CSV table of C-alpha atoms in Angstrom, one decimal:
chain,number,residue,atom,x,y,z
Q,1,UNK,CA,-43.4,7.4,16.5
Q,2,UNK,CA,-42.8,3.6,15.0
Q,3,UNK,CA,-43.2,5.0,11.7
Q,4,UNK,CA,-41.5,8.5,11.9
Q,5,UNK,CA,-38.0,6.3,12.6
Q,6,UNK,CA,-38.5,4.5,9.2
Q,7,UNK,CA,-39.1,7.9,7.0
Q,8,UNK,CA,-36.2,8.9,9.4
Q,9,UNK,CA,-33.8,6.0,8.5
Q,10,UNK,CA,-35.0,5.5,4.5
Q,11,UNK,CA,-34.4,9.1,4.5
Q,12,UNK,CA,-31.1,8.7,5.7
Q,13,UNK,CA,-30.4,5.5,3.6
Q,14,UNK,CA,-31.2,7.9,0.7
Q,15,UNK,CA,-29.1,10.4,1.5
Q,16,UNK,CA,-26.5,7.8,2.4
Q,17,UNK,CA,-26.6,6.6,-1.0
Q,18,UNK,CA,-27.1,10.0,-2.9
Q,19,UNK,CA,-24.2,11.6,-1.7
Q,20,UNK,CA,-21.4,9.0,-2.5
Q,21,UNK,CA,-21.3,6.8,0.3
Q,22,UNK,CA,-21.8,3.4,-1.5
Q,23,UNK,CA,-19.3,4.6,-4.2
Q,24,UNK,CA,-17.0,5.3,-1.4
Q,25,UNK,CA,-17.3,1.7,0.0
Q,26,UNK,CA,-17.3,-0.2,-3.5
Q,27,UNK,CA,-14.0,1.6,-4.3
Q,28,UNK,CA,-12.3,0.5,-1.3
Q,29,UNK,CA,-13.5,-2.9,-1.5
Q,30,UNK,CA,-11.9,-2.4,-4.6
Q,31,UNK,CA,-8.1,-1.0,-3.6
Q,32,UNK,CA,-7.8,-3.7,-1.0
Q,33,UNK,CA,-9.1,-6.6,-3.4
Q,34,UNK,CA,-6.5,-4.9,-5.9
Q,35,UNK,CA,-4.3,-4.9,-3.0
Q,36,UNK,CA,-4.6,-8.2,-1.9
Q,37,UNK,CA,-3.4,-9.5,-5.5
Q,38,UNK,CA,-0.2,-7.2,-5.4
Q,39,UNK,CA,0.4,-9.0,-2.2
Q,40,UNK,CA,-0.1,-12.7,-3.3
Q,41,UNK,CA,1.9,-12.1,-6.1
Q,42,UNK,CA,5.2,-10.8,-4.0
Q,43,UNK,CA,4.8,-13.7,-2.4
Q,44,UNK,CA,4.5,-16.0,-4.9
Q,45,UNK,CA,8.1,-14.6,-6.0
Q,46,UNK,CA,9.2,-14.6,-2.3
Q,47,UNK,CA,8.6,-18.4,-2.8
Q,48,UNK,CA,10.8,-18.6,-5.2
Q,49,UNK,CA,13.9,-17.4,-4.2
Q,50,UNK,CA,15.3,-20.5,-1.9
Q,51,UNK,CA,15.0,-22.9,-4.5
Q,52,UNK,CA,16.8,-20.3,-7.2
Q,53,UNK,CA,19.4,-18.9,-4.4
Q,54,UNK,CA,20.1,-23.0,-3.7
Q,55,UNK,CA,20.4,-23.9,-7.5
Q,56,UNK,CA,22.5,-21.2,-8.4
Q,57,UNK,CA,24.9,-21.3,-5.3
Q,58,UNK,CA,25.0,-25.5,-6.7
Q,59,UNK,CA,27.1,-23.9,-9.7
Q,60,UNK,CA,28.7,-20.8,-8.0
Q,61,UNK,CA,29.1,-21.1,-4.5
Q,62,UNK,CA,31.3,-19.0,-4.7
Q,63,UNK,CA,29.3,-16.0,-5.5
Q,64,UNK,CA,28.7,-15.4,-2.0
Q,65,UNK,CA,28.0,-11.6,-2.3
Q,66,UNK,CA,24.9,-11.9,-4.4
Q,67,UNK,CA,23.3,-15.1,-3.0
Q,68,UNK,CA,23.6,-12.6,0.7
Q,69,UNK,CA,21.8,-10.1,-0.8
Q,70,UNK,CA,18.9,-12.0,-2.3
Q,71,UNK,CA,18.9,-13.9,1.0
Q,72,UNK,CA,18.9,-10.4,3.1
Q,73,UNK,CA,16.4,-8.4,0.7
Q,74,UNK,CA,14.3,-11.3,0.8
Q,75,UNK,CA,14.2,-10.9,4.7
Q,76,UNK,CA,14.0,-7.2,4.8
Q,77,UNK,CA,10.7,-7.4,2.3
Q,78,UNK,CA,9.6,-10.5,4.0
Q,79,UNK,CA,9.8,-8.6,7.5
Q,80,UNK,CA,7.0,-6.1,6.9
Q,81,UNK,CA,3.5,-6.6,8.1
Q,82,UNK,CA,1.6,-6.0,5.4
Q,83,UNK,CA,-1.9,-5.2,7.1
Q,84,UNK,CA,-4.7,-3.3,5.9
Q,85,UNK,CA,-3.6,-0.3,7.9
Q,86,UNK,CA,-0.3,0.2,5.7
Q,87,UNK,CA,-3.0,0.9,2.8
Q,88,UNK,CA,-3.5,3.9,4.6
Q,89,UNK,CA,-0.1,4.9,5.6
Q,90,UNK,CA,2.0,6.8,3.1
Q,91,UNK,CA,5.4,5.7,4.9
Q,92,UNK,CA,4.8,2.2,5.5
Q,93,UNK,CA,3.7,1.8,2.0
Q,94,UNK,CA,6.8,3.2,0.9
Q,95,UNK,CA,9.0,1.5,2.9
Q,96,UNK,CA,7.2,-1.8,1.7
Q,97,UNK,CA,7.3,-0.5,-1.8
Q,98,UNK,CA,11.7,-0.1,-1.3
Q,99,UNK,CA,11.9,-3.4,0.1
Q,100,UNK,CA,10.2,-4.8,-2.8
Q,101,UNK,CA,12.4,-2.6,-4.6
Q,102,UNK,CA,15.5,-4.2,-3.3
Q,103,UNK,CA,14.4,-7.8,-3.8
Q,104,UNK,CA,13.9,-6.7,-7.5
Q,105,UNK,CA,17.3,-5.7,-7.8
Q,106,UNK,CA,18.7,-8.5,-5.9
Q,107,UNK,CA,17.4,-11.1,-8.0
Q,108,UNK,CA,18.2,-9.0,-11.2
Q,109,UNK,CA,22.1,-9.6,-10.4
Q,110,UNK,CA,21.2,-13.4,-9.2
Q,111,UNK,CA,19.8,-14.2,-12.8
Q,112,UNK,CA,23.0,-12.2,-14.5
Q,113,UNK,CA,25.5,-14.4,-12.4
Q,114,UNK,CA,23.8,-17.3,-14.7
Q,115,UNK,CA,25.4,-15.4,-18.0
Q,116,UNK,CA,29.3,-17.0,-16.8
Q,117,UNK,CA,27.9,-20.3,-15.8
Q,118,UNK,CA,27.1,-21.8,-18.8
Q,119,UNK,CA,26.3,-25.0,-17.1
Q,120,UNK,CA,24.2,-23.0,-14.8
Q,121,UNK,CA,22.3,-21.9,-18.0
Q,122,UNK,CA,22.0,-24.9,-19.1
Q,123,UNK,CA,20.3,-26.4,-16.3
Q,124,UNK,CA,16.5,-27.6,-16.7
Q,125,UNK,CA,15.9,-26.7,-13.5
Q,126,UNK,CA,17.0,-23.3,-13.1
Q,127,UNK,CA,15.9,-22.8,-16.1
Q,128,UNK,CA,12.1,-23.7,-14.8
Q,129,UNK,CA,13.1,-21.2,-12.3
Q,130,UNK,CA,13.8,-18.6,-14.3
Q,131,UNK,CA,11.1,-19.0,-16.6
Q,132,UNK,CA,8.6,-18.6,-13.3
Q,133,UNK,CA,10.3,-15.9,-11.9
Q,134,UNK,CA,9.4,-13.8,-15.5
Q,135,UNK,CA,6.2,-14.7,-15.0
Q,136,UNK,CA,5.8,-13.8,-11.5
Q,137,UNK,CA,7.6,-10.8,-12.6
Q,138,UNK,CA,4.7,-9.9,-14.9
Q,139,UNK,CA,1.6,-10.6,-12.9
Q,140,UNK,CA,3.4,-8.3,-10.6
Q,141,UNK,CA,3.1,-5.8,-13.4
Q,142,UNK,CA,-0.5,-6.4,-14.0
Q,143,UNK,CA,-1.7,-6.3,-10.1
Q,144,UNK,CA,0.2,-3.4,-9.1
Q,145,UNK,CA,-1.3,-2.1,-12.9
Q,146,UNK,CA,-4.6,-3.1,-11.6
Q,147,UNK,CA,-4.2,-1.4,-8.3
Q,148,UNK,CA,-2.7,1.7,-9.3
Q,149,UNK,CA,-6.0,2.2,-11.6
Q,150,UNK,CA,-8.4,1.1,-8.3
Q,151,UNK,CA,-6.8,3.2,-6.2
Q,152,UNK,CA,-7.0,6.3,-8.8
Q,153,UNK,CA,-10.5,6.1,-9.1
Q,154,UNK,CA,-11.3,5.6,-5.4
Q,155,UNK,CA,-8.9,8.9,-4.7
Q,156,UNK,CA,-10.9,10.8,-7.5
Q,157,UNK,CA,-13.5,9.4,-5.4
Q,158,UNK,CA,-12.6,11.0,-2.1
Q,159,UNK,CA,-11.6,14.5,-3.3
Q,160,UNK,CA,-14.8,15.3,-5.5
Q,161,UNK,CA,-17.6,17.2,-4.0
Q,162,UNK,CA,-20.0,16.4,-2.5
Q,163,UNK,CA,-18.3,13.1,-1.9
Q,164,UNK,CA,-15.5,14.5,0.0
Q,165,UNK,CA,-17.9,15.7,2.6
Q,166,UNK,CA,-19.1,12.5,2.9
Q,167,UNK,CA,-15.4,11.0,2.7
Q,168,UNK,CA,-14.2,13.3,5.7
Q,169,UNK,CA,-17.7,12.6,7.9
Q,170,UNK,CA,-16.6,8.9,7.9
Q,171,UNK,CA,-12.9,8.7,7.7
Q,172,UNK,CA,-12.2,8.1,4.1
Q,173,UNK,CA,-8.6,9.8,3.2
Q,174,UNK,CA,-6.3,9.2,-0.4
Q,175,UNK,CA,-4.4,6.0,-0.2
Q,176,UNK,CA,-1.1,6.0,-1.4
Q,177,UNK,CA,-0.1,4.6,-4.7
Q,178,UNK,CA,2.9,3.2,-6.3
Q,179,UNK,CA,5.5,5.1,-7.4
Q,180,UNK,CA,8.7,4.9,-9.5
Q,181,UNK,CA,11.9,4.3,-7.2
Q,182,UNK,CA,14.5,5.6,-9.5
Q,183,UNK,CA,12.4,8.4,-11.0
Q,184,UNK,CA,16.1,10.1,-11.5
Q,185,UNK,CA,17.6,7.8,-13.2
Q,186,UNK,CA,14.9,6.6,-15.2
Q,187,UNK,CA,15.2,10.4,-16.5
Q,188,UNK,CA,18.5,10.3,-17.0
Q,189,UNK,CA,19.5,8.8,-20.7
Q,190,UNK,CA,21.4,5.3,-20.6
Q,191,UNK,CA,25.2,5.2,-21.3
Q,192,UNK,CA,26.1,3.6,-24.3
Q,193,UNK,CA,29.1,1.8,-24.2
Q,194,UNK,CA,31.0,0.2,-27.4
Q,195,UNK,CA,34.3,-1.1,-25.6
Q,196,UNK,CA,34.5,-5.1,-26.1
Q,197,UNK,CA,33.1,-6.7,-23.5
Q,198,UNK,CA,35.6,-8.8,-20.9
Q,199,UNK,CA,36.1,-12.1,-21.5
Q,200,UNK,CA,34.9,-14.7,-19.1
Q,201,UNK,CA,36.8,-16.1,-16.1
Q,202,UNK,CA,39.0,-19.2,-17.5
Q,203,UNK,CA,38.6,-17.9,-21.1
């Protein structure tokens, strides 16, 4: 009886590993390894954006509306739990995905304030800022690259037969993936515009 249980469970590890299972578990080790980089990276820029919202409001306190809305987006992308559940969830990855969105844009108009502070420019330490923000800004690129590529093999994964039996017998669905925002008006060709630009304030 001893023995029939062992044919019974090698046959079962064989089948098990025949019909995709192992490949189903390696690729989600793999999204959420991918995942876990896309993560440390937003953070890495999240960490950032005191100490460039403090040096740039030392040169243009004044520019109230922008430093608010890094300050704010910076909350709102800072608010959402990012667990291993949202991997999962189309709509909580996309609302993670906007609020990400929105810190990009925020700091895009911080970092053009600097253009009419030319002592703002000038500064070594902003500067230093800036330079690791671009950086940031690319290892962002090349973990949500990475990631995008992990989670397109594992979904290839969970919709080819037989593995898709396999995938629905134990719970394995497509994960979401990034996508591009402004899809419109990406598609839409850029306005070229030859008036002479405005001359800065005091100028």
């Amino acid at each position: 009886m001893r023995s029939l249980g062992i044919v019974l469970m090698l046959a079962a590890t064989l089948l098990l590993n025949g019909c995709g299972y192992n490949t189903l578990q390696s690729g989600d080790e793999q999204v959420k390894a991918s995942w876990s980089e896309v993560v440390n990276q937003y953070q890495r820029r999240a960490d950032l954006v005191p100490n460039l919202v403090n040096t740039v409001k030392g040169y243009a306190a004044h520019e109230k509306e922008v430093l608010t809305q890094v300050a704010e987006a910076r909350s709102r992308a800072g608010a959402i739990q990012v667990t291993p559940e949202l991997l999962n969830d189309p709509a909580a990855f996309a609302r993670f995905q906007q609020a990400q969105g929105q810190l990009t844009g925020a700091l895009s108009k911080l970092i053009a304030v600097s253009e009419n502070y030319p002592q703002l420019k000038a500064d070594a330490g902003f500067r230093d800022l800036q330079a690791q923000l671009e950086g940031t800004e690319n290892r962002i690129a090349v973990a949500r690259n990475r990631y995008i590529k992990a989670v397109q093999d594992y979904n290839v994964t969970v919709r080819s037969f037989p593995t898709n039996l396999v995938a629905k017998m134990f719970g394995h669905s497509v994960k979401p993936n990034f996508t591009v925002e402004n899809e419109r008006a990406i598609s839409t060709p850029p306005a070229v515009n030859f008036d002479a630009p405005k001359p800065l304030p005091g100028k």
